[in-house]
């Protein structure tokens, strides 16, 4: 991130008066307090800061005079605040474009104010494109320079390399089919001139008549056959390429870090795997069949027209682009907009329907049926009106635009007939000519639409390639090793933040002995879940290291590491499939007895065996046909099946009632025996079996000790316990820790 | 048995909202451009003004909150306060909510899943990039179009129906 912008001469001169020659950091402060976008800067150097704008110092101060510099994100803007003489003040205001810089700047100012070494270095660059080095579109991973249509096509061709033989074959067939299509009008001419209406002085020839008829039949039949072959070859090529792309995208998504995946919406990623690759398939198919075919027809028919009669050809061709454009214009600006509006209204009505039908219980519970009926009536009416309007207009405009396309034909007939009367042309030639002329309009109007669908397909290509190009943030080191975990976990001076300017964990030092059970305690946002995410290496630490059995986890192969860590989360996710398959998920190919053992340990065996279909019970979407407790027990069975040496329980029993929790606790006691276990629980009674409790507060370890020790200490843990006891007494006098 | 006996507290009593009025509170702007409030014999500084209905009603139901997000009280109607106080609070509102109004759409182009906007706003001319299809352009209220760019900056077209035909055509397909 660039934290050292260059000041204009005026601003530099102003800043120099306050902070001297050396400016260490300089970032834009591009919003005034009265809400105008301005070209201001915050310059920092020699223990002072200055806010400069238009060659004037607007504000300045000694860094050490204030403390607690921090970024306060507002709505659509942010301010840098600090505490000076015990009161807070705004130092500068910025748009969101530069807000993240101020996260770093605040940290720098705090370090400078406290006379600590500054841990951020200003030369971290802004995100740039890995390929060409230019700046990315802010907030995206898109490089406008590298995203050219030609480059996208080139990559697509490279991806299609495996299929080039079939592609070439398809193209060959396509060219043959086009050539054959051009022969049709020639036979028509032959038929008319030689047999039906021979020019004066010539006899009608039956032989030529049959030959021409045969020729026409042959071009038609063989043309159709070639068409079938072309479509089949191209369909197989395009689906093959799309399948390759889908596979590559899916493989890539699987290798992405959790950080990237959580920043994307599942629906969006799904679209890239399915809809976008399908659009590319469609593009290849269209490009290799229709587009090339149309182009060939255009070139060939134009050539033939000119060779037949250049004057007539000119008359046909001159209005063609104009007519084609008019056709395109009517579609693009009138009909397309009309349909767009209709889709929008239909979309609104559809999402209303979806809403009401999925929330029908709420509608009924509040007795709002009448209101919903009224709302639907409105949407329905709007949709009907829009549909009627566009259909009405379409019914008029569509014939007009088609008529315009045919107008060239009309001109040919007009002039052709005139030429026949003047004996400059015969009927056969006119028929051949008008057939070629008819051929030329199709490709022209089709080509007008081409840029639009190519643009859409290119967007899809970029969306697909942007996933393929995404570099996983968490990568295996070159010298990563496989390691059989014993269970010693050490955190050494660990600092971590999802954004490096906003540390979530600070200075974490912790050793967990093999087989020990640790309870992580703290308020929401104190860093508990982040700690366990780091153990699974879903993210890499910013500073310090995490070791397992003395080996830095960055040197253990990720797959190896995670397969030995069992995780049970609050929100259990079960895949569609049988109960047995779900338990086997952590160890594919596990034997039935292992599955039953795991279920037994997890206290799940008894309920599974009572189900009519036992372990073969097919789970509905996310196991909705089971209760929360049952799902959780299956998740525990899944976690223990692989005999993990480290077990992570993230609020594993939080959403269960007390009785179910008891039974699961009992299962967990068996599971956690002899395994290093890290458990998070808000309900502190869940952690009563923990060997030690770690209390996290604002990202730091605040207290460590057993339940007894921490109660004695009367610190954060004591307060949490007291608060929960108070709550339980209020709700249920018997339920105390 | 009378029905009233079954009824619990009135909703308002249960909610326990504390309304700040000119008689029970006093607002002032601090030297550091922030807001402080004196109420119930206590001074809270700084406090921030949160709008309950930022798109439909910016002068009513303003929540006065501390930096720890604790509500000190709610202003029912800003206009109940004397002009001088109301303008201090308004200034703070404008600092918290920065959503320039688009007064003119100059150009909107679309490329590779992002649209690039050039507009005149009440905060000056702006160029920004919007990610397509991620709910970045949406109606925040009837006829009021909210646009959030890739950085998180917000822009609003307060009256979509007052756009010129040309401007409307430019934004139409982004809706």
PDB file of N, CA, C and O in Angstrom, chain B residues 17-75:
ATOM      1  N   UNK B  17     -37.162   3.625  25.511  1.00  0.00           N
ATOM      2  CA  UNK B  17     -36.368   4.585  24.731  1.00  0.00           C
ATOM      3  C   UNK B  17     -36.339   5.921  25.462  1.00  0.00           C
ATOM      4  O   UNK B  17     -37.348   6.378  25.996  1.00  0.00           O
ATOM      5  N   UNK B  18     -35.135   6.480  25.492  1.00  0.00           N
ATOM      6  CA  UNK B  18     -35.015   7.776  26.138  1.00  0.00           C
ATOM      7  C   UNK B  18     -34.943   8.835  25.046  1.00  0.00           C
ATOM      8  O   UNK B  18     -34.051   8.804  24.190  1.00  0.00           O
ATOM      9  N   UNK B  19     -35.908   9.714  25.035  1.00  0.00           N
ATOM     10  CA  UNK B  19     -35.905  10.763  24.014  1.00  0.00           C
ATOM     11  C   UNK B  19     -35.163  11.986  24.527  1.00  0.00           C
ATOM     12  O   UNK B  19     -35.346  12.391  25.679  1.00  0.00           O
ATOM     13  N   UNK B  20     -34.317  12.522  23.678  1.00  0.00           N
ATOM     14  CA  UNK B  20     -33.603  13.748  24.049  1.00  0.00           C
ATOM     15  C   UNK B  20     -34.383  14.935  23.498  1.00  0.00           C
ATOM     16  O   UNK B  20     -34.779  14.932  22.331  1.00  0.00           O
ATOM     17  N   UNK B  21     -34.621  15.889  24.374  1.00  0.00           N
ATOM     18  CA  UNK B  21     -35.376  17.077  23.958  1.00  0.00           C
ATOM     19  C   UNK B  21     -34.568  18.313  24.334  1.00  0.00           C
ATOM     20  O   UNK B  21     -33.593  18.203  25.100  1.00  0.00           O
ATOM     21  N   UNK B  22     -34.942  19.458  23.840  1.00  0.00           N
ATOM     22  CA  UNK B  22     -34.194  20.668  24.213  1.00  0.00           C
ATOM     23  C   UNK B  22     -34.204  20.882  25.722  1.00  0.00           C
ATOM     24  O   UNK B  22     -33.283  21.478  26.278  1.00  0.00           O
ATOM     25  N   UNK B  23     -35.220  20.358  26.415  1.00  0.00           N
ATOM     26  CA  UNK B  23     -35.280  20.617  27.851  1.00  0.00           C
ATOM     27  C   UNK B  23     -34.419  19.648  28.659  1.00  0.00           C
ATOM     28  O   UNK B  23     -34.007  19.964  29.767  1.00  0.00           O
ATOM     29  N   UNK B  24     -34.131  18.455  28.118  1.00  0.00           N
ATOM     30  CA  UNK B  24     -33.349  17.522  28.946  1.00  0.00           C
ATOM     31  C   UNK B  24     -31.946  17.276  28.403  1.00  0.00           C
ATOM     32  O   UNK B  24     -31.231  16.418  28.898  1.00  0.00           O
ATOM     33  N   UNK B  25     -31.565  18.024  27.366  1.00  0.00           N
ATOM     34  CA  UNK B  25     -30.217  17.783  26.831  1.00  0.00           C
ATOM     35  C   UNK B  25     -29.644  19.050  26.219  1.00  0.00           C
ATOM     36  O   UNK B  25     -30.388  19.967  25.863  1.00  0.00           O
ATOM     37  N   UNK B  26     -28.329  19.060  26.144  1.00  0.00           N
ATOM     38  CA  UNK B  26     -27.672  20.207  25.535  1.00  0.00           C
ATOM     39  C   UNK B  26     -26.531  19.702  24.670  1.00  0.00           C
ATOM     40  O   UNK B  26     -25.714  18.900  25.121  1.00  0.00           O
ATOM     41  N   UNK B  27     -26.521  20.122  23.405  1.00  0.00           N
ATOM     42  CA  UNK B  27     -25.483  19.647  22.484  1.00  0.00           C
ATOM     43  C   UNK B  27     -24.459  20.748  22.243  1.00  0.00           C
ATOM     44  O   UNK B  27     -24.803  21.933  22.266  1.00  0.00           O
ATOM     45  N   UNK B  28     -23.213  20.329  22.015  1.00  0.00           N
ATOM     46  CA  UNK B  28     -22.188  21.309  21.667  1.00  0.00           C
ATOM     47  C   UNK B  28     -21.162  20.661  20.754  1.00  0.00           C
ATOM     48  O   UNK B  28     -20.993  19.441  20.771  1.00  0.00           O
ATOM     49  N   UNK B  29     -20.520  21.483  19.943  1.00  0.00           N
ATOM     50  CA  UNK B  29     -19.470  20.947  19.074  1.00  0.00           C
ATOM     51  C   UNK B  29     -18.143  21.109  19.800  1.00  0.00           C
ATOM     52  O   UNK B  29     -17.863  22.176  20.339  1.00  0.00           O
ATOM     53  N   UNK B  30     -17.342  20.036  19.819  1.00  0.00           N
ATOM     54  CA  UNK B  30     -16.059  20.128  20.517  1.00  0.00           C
ATOM     55  C   UNK B  30     -15.046  20.829  19.631  1.00  0.00           C
ATOM     56  O   UNK B  30     -15.276  21.019  18.431  1.00  0.00           O
ATOM     57  N   UNK B  31     -13.916  21.179  20.227  1.00  0.00           N
ATOM     58  CA  UNK B  31     -12.881  21.845  19.423  1.00  0.00           C
ATOM     59  C   UNK B  31     -12.335  20.892  18.360  1.00  0.00           C
ATOM     60  O   UNK B  31     -11.803  21.335  17.352  1.00  0.00           O
ATOM     61  N   UNK B  32     -12.463  19.600  18.615  1.00  0.00           N
ATOM     62  CA  UNK B  32     -11.972  18.615  17.642  1.00  0.00           C
ATOM     63  C   UNK B  32     -13.001  18.251  16.601  1.00  0.00           C
ATOM     64  O   UNK B  32     -12.949  17.167  16.036  1.00  0.00           O
ATOM     65  N   UNK B  33     -13.996  19.111  16.350  1.00  0.00           N
ATOM     66  CA  UNK B  33     -15.040  18.918  15.327  1.00  0.00           C
ATOM     67  C   UNK B  33     -15.962  17.749  15.638  1.00  0.00           C
ATOM     68  O   UNK B  33     -16.554  17.168  14.742  1.00  0.00           O
ATOM     69  N   UNK B  34     -16.046  17.361  16.894  1.00  0.00           N
ATOM     70  CA  UNK B  34     -16.946  16.261  17.232  1.00  0.00           C
ATOM     71  C   UNK B  34     -18.097  16.813  18.060  1.00  0.00           C
ATOM     72  O   UNK B  34     -18.146  18.001  18.378  1.00  0.00           O
ATOM     73  N   UNK B  35     -19.000  15.918  18.435  1.00  0.00           N
ATOM     74  CA  UNK B  35     -20.204  16.365  19.132  1.00  0.00           C
ATOM     75  C   UNK B  35     -20.171  15.899  20.585  1.00  0.00           C
ATOM     76  O   UNK B  35     -19.714  14.783  20.873  1.00  0.00           O
ATOM     77  N   UNK B  36     -20.626  16.749  21.492  1.00  0.00           N
ATOM     78  CA  UNK B  36     -20.772  16.296  22.879  1.00  0.00           C
ATOM     79  C   UNK B  36     -22.196  16.612  23.319  1.00  0.00           C
ATOM     80  O   UNK B  36     -22.849  17.497  22.777  1.00  0.00           O
ATOM     81  N   UNK B  37     -22.673  15.823  24.273  1.00  0.00           N
ATOM     82  CA  UNK B  37     -24.031  16.070  24.761  1.00  0.00           C
ATOM     83  C   UNK B  37     -24.036  16.016  26.286  1.00  0.00           C
ATOM     84  O   UNK B  37     -23.337  15.207  26.904  1.00  0.00           O
ATOM     85  N   UNK B  38     -24.794  16.934  26.839  1.00  0.00           N
ATOM     86  CA  UNK B  38     -24.982  16.943  28.285  1.00  0.00           C
ATOM     87  C   UNK B  38     -26.420  16.517  28.532  1.00  0.00           C
ATOM     88  O   UNK B  38     -27.360  17.063  27.958  1.00  0.00           O
ATOM     89  N   UNK B  39     -26.550  15.459  29.317  1.00  0.00           N
ATOM     90  CA  UNK B  39     -27.916  15.052  29.655  1.00  0.00           C
ATOM     91  C   UNK B  39     -27.893  14.297  30.969  1.00  0.00           C
ATOM     92  O   UNK B  39     -26.886  13.633  31.283  1.00  0.00           O
ATOM     93  N   UNK B  40     -28.930  14.389  31.706  1.00  0.00           N
ATOM     94  CA  UNK B  40     -29.024  13.732  33.015  1.00  0.00           C
ATOM     95  C   UNK B  40     -27.810  14.041  33.882  1.00  0.00           C
ATOM     96  O   UNK B  40     -27.265  13.155  34.554  1.00  0.00           O
ATOM     97  N   UNK B  41     -27.328  15.253  33.801  1.00  0.00           N
ATOM     98  CA  UNK B  41     -26.205  15.669  34.632  1.00  0.00           C
ATOM     99  C   UNK B  41     -24.866  15.097  34.204  1.00  0.00           C
ATOM    100  O   UNK B  41     -23.868  15.208  34.915  1.00  0.00           O
ATOM    101  N   UNK B  42     -24.832  14.441  33.058  1.00  0.00           N
ATOM    102  CA  UNK B  42     -23.576  13.840  32.595  1.00  0.00           C
ATOM    103  C   UNK B  42     -23.204  14.398  31.238  1.00  0.00           C
ATOM    104  O   UNK B  42     -24.089  14.675  30.425  1.00  0.00           O
ATOM    105  N   UNK B  43     -21.885  14.518  30.996  1.00  0.00           N
ATOM    106  CA  UNK B  43     -21.449  14.948  29.662  1.00  0.00           C
ATOM    107  C   UNK B  43     -20.884  13.738  28.928  1.00  0.00           C
ATOM    108  O   UNK B  43     -20.085  12.990  29.489  1.00  0.00           O
ATOM    109  N   UNK B  44     -21.342  13.520  27.728  1.00  0.00           N
ATOM    110  CA  UNK B  44     -20.788  12.437  26.915  1.00  0.00           C
ATOM    111  C   UNK B  44     -20.076  13.076  25.732  1.00  0.00           C
ATOM    112  O   UNK B  44     -20.690  13.820  24.973  1.00  0.00           O
ATOM    113  N   UNK B  45     -18.803  12.762  25.608  1.00  0.00           N
ATOM    114  CA  UNK B  45     -18.041  13.336  24.499  1.00  0.00           C
ATOM    115  C   UNK B  45     -16.957  12.354  24.071  1.00  0.00           C
ATOM    116  O   UNK B  45     -16.222  11.866  24.921  1.00  0.00           O
ATOM    117  N   UNK B  46     -16.816  12.015  22.805  1.00  0.00           N
ATOM    118  CA  UNK B  46     -17.700  12.447  21.737  1.00  0.00           C
ATOM    119  C   UNK B  46     -18.912  11.521  21.613  1.00  0.00           C
ATOM    120  O   UNK B  46     -18.883  10.394  22.088  1.00  0.00           O
ATOM    121  N   UNK B  47     -19.927  12.033  20.964  1.00  0.00           N
ATOM    122  CA  UNK B  47     -21.065  11.171  20.605  1.00  0.00           C
ATOM    123  C   UNK B  47     -21.268  11.287  19.088  1.00  0.00           C
ATOM    124  O   UNK B  47     -20.842  12.269  18.478  1.00  0.00           O
ATOM    125  N   UNK B  48     -21.870  10.265  18.530  1.00  0.00           N
ATOM    126  CA  UNK B  48     -22.080  10.242  17.082  1.00  0.00           C
ATOM    127  C   UNK B  48     -23.578  10.187  16.790  1.00  0.00           C
ATOM    128  O   UNK B  48     -24.338   9.614  17.573  1.00  0.00           O
ATOM    129  N   UNK B  49     -23.965  10.786  15.690  1.00  0.00           N
ATOM    130  CA  UNK B  49     -25.386  10.830  15.338  1.00  0.00           C
ATOM    131  C   UNK B  49     -25.675   9.762  14.278  1.00  0.00           C
ATOM    132  O   UNK B  49     -25.097   9.782  13.203  1.00  0.00           O
ATOM    133  N   UNK B  50     -26.529   8.837  14.627  1.00  0.00           N
ATOM    134  CA  UNK B  50     -26.923   7.799  13.663  1.00  0.00           C
ATOM    135  C   UNK B  50     -28.362   8.063  13.235  1.00  0.00           C
ATOM    136  O   UNK B  50     -29.209   8.375  14.067  1.00  0.00           O
ATOM    137  N   UNK B  51     -28.577   7.910  11.949  1.00  0.00           N
ATOM    138  CA  UNK B  51     -29.898   8.198  11.409  1.00  0.00           C
ATOM    139  C   UNK B  51     -30.697   6.900  11.326  1.00  0.00           C
ATOM    140  O   UNK B  51     -30.196   5.900  10.806  1.00  0.00           O
ATOM    141  N   UNK B  52     -31.915   6.883  11.830  1.00  0.00           N
ATOM    142  CA  UNK B  52     -32.713   5.644  11.734  1.00  0.00           C
ATOM    143  C   UNK B  52     -33.168   5.394  10.304  1.00  0.00           C
ATOM    144  O   UNK B  52     -33.254   4.264   9.857  1.00  0.00           O
ATOM    145  N   UNK B  53     -33.489   6.464   9.607  1.00  0.00           N
ATOM    146  CA  UNK B  53     -33.978   6.319   8.229  1.00  0.00           C
ATOM    147  C   UNK B  53     -33.170   7.215   7.301  1.00  0.00           C
ATOM    148  O   UNK B  53     -33.655   8.253   6.841  1.00  0.00           O
ATOM    149  N   UNK B  54     -31.920   6.843   7.039  1.00  0.00           N
ATOM    150  CA  UNK B  54     -31.049   7.767   6.294  1.00  0.00           C
ATOM    151  C   UNK B  54     -31.552   8.101   4.895  1.00  0.00           C
ATOM    152  O   UNK B  54     -31.157   9.122   4.342  1.00  0.00           O
ATOM    153  N   UNK B  55     -32.407   7.256   4.337  1.00  0.00           N
ATOM    154  CA  UNK B  55     -32.868   7.546   2.980  1.00  0.00           C
ATOM    155  C   UNK B  55     -34.246   8.196   2.938  1.00  0.00           C
ATOM    156  O   UNK B  55     -34.586   8.858   1.981  1.00  0.00           O
ATOM    157  N   UNK B  56     -35.038   7.960   3.958  1.00  0.00           N
ATOM    158  CA  UNK B  56     -36.407   8.455   3.867  1.00  0.00           C
ATOM    159  C   UNK B  56     -36.699   9.607   4.830  1.00  0.00           C
ATOM    160  O   UNK B  56     -37.603  10.395   4.582  1.00  0.00           O
ATOM    161  N   UNK B  57     -35.947   9.692   5.915  1.00  0.00           N
ATOM    162  CA  UNK B  57     -36.215  10.789   6.839  1.00  0.00           C
ATOM    163  C   UNK B  57     -34.961  11.083   7.660  1.00  0.00           C
ATOM    164  O   UNK B  57     -34.656  10.369   8.622  1.00  0.00           O
ATOM    165  N   UNK B  58     -34.259  12.119   7.259  1.00  0.00           N
ATOM    166  CA  UNK B  58     -32.992  12.391   7.944  1.00  0.00           C
ATOM    167  C   UNK B  58     -33.136  13.348   9.118  1.00  0.00           C
ATOM    168  O   UNK B  58     -32.153  13.686   9.755  1.00  0.00           O
ATOM    169  N   UNK B  59     -34.348  13.783   9.398  1.00  0.00           N
ATOM    170  CA  UNK B  59     -34.515  14.774  10.468  1.00  0.00           C
ATOM    171  C   UNK B  59     -35.286  14.219  11.659  1.00  0.00           C
ATOM    172  O   UNK B  59     -35.605  14.948  12.590  1.00  0.00           O
ATOM    173  N   UNK B  60     -35.580  12.934  11.602  1.00  0.00           N
ATOM    174  CA  UNK B  60     -36.321  12.350  12.724  1.00  0.00           C
ATOM    175  C   UNK B  60     -35.633  11.087  13.213  1.00  0.00           C
ATOM    176  O   UNK B  60     -34.932  10.434  12.454  1.00  0.00           O
ATOM    177  N   UNK B  61     -35.894  10.766  14.452  1.00  0.00           N
ATOM    178  CA  UNK B  61     -35.377   9.540  15.066  1.00  0.00           C
ATOM    179  C   UNK B  61     -33.867   9.399  14.880  1.00  0.00           C
ATOM    180  O   UNK B  61     -33.383   8.448  14.288  1.00  0.00           O
ATOM    181  N   UNK B  62     -33.168  10.396  15.380  1.00  0.00           N
ATOM    182  CA  UNK B  62     -31.709  10.373  15.296  1.00  0.00           C
ATOM    183  C   UNK B  62     -31.187   9.796  16.609  1.00  0.00           C
ATOM    184  O   UNK B  62     -31.541  10.267  17.690  1.00  0.00           O
ATOM    185  N   UNK B  63     -30.376   8.774  16.467  1.00  0.00           N
ATOM    186  CA  UNK B  63     -29.857   8.115  17.661  1.00  0.00           C
ATOM    187  C   UNK B  63     -28.510   8.729  18.039  1.00  0.00           C
ATOM    188  O   UNK B  63     -27.623   8.838  17.193  1.00  0.00           O
ATOM    189  N   UNK B  64     -28.383   9.149  19.282  1.00  0.00           N
ATOM    190  CA  UNK B  64     -27.118   9.735  19.736  1.00  0.00           C
ATOM    191  C   UNK B  64     -26.370   8.640  20.474  1.00  0.00           C
ATOM    192  O   UNK B  64     -26.865   8.094  21.471  1.00  0.00           O
ATOM    193  N   UNK B  65     -25.196   8.268  19.968  1.00  0.00           N
ATOM    194  CA  UNK B  65     -24.498   7.094  20.497  1.00  0.00           C
ATOM    195  C   UNK B  65     -23.055   7.426  20.840  1.00  0.00           C
ATOM    196  O   UNK B  65     -22.439   8.283  20.211  1.00  0.00           O
ATOM    197  N   UNK B  66     -22.530   6.680  21.805  1.00  0.00           N
ATOM    198  CA  UNK B  66     -21.123   6.873  22.182  1.00  0.00           C
ATOM    199  C   UNK B  66     -20.242   6.102  21.207  1.00  0.00           C
ATOM    200  O   UNK B  66     -20.736   5.352  20.376  1.00  0.00           O
ATOM    201  N   UNK B  67     -18.922   6.259  21.381  1.00  0.00           N
ATOM    202  CA  UNK B  67     -17.987   5.529  20.520  1.00  0.00           C
ATOM    203  C   UNK B  67     -18.138   4.022  20.730  1.00  0.00           C
ATOM    204  O   UNK B  67     -17.840   3.232  19.836  1.00  0.00           O
ATOM    205  N   UNK B  68     -18.601   3.620  21.922  1.00  0.00           N
ATOM    206  CA  UNK B  68     -18.811   2.181  22.174  1.00  0.00           C
ATOM    207  C   UNK B  68     -20.174   1.719  21.677  1.00  0.00           C
ATOM    208  O   UNK B  68     -20.639   0.642  22.051  1.00  0.00           O
ATOM    209  N   UNK B  69     -20.831   2.551  20.923  1.00  0.00           N
ATOM    210  CA  UNK B  69     -22.125   2.230  20.322  1.00  0.00           C
ATOM    211  C   UNK B  69     -23.241   2.087  21.353  1.00  0.00           C
ATOM    212  O   UNK B  69     -24.177   1.314  21.154  1.00  0.00           O
ATOM    213  N   UNK B  70     -23.113   2.813  22.465  1.00  0.00           N
ATOM    214  CA  UNK B  70     -24.191   2.787  23.464  1.00  0.00           C
ATOM    215  C   UNK B  70     -25.110   3.977  23.177  1.00  0.00           C
ATOM    216  O   UNK B  70     -24.631   5.090  22.959  1.00  0.00           O
ATOM    217  N   UNK B  71     -26.399   3.718  23.193  1.00  0.00           N
ATOM    218  CA  UNK B  71     -27.324   4.813  22.876  1.00  0.00           C
ATOM    219  C   UNK B  71     -27.553   5.701  24.098  1.00  0.00           C
ATOM    220  O   UNK B  71     -27.960   5.230  25.151  1.00  0.00           O
ATOM    221  N   UNK B  72     -27.287   6.986  23.914  1.00  0.00           N
ATOM    222  CA  UNK B  72     -27.558   7.949  24.993  1.00  0.00           C
ATOM    223  C   UNK B  72     -29.033   8.337  24.933  1.00  0.00           C
ATOM    224  O   UNK B  72     -29.682   8.499  25.949  1.00  0.00           O
ATOM    225  N   UNK B  73     -29.542   8.457  23.744  1.00  0.00           N
ATOM    226  CA  UNK B  73     -30.948   8.808  23.602  1.00  0.00           C
ATOM    227  C   UNK B  73     -31.301   9.016  22.146  1.00  0.00           C
ATOM    228  O   UNK B  73     -30.444   8.931  21.269  1.00  0.00           O
ATOM    229  N   UNK B  74     -32.588   9.262  21.917  1.00  0.00           N
ATOM    230  CA  UNK B  74     -33.069   9.391  20.549  1.00  0.00           C
ATOM    231  C   UNK B  74     -33.701  10.777  20.391  1.00  0.00           C
ATOM    232  O   UNK B  74     -34.433  11.234  21.265  1.00  0.00           O
ATOM    233  N   UNK B  75     -33.354  11.448  19.306  1.00  0.00           N
ATOM    234  CA  UNK B  75     -34.020  12.725  19.030  1.00  0.00           C
ATOM    235  C   UNK B  75     -35.214  12.413  18.140  1.00  0.00           C
ATOM    236  O   UNK B  75     -35.058  11.858  17.056  1.00  0.00           O
TER     237      UNK B  75
END
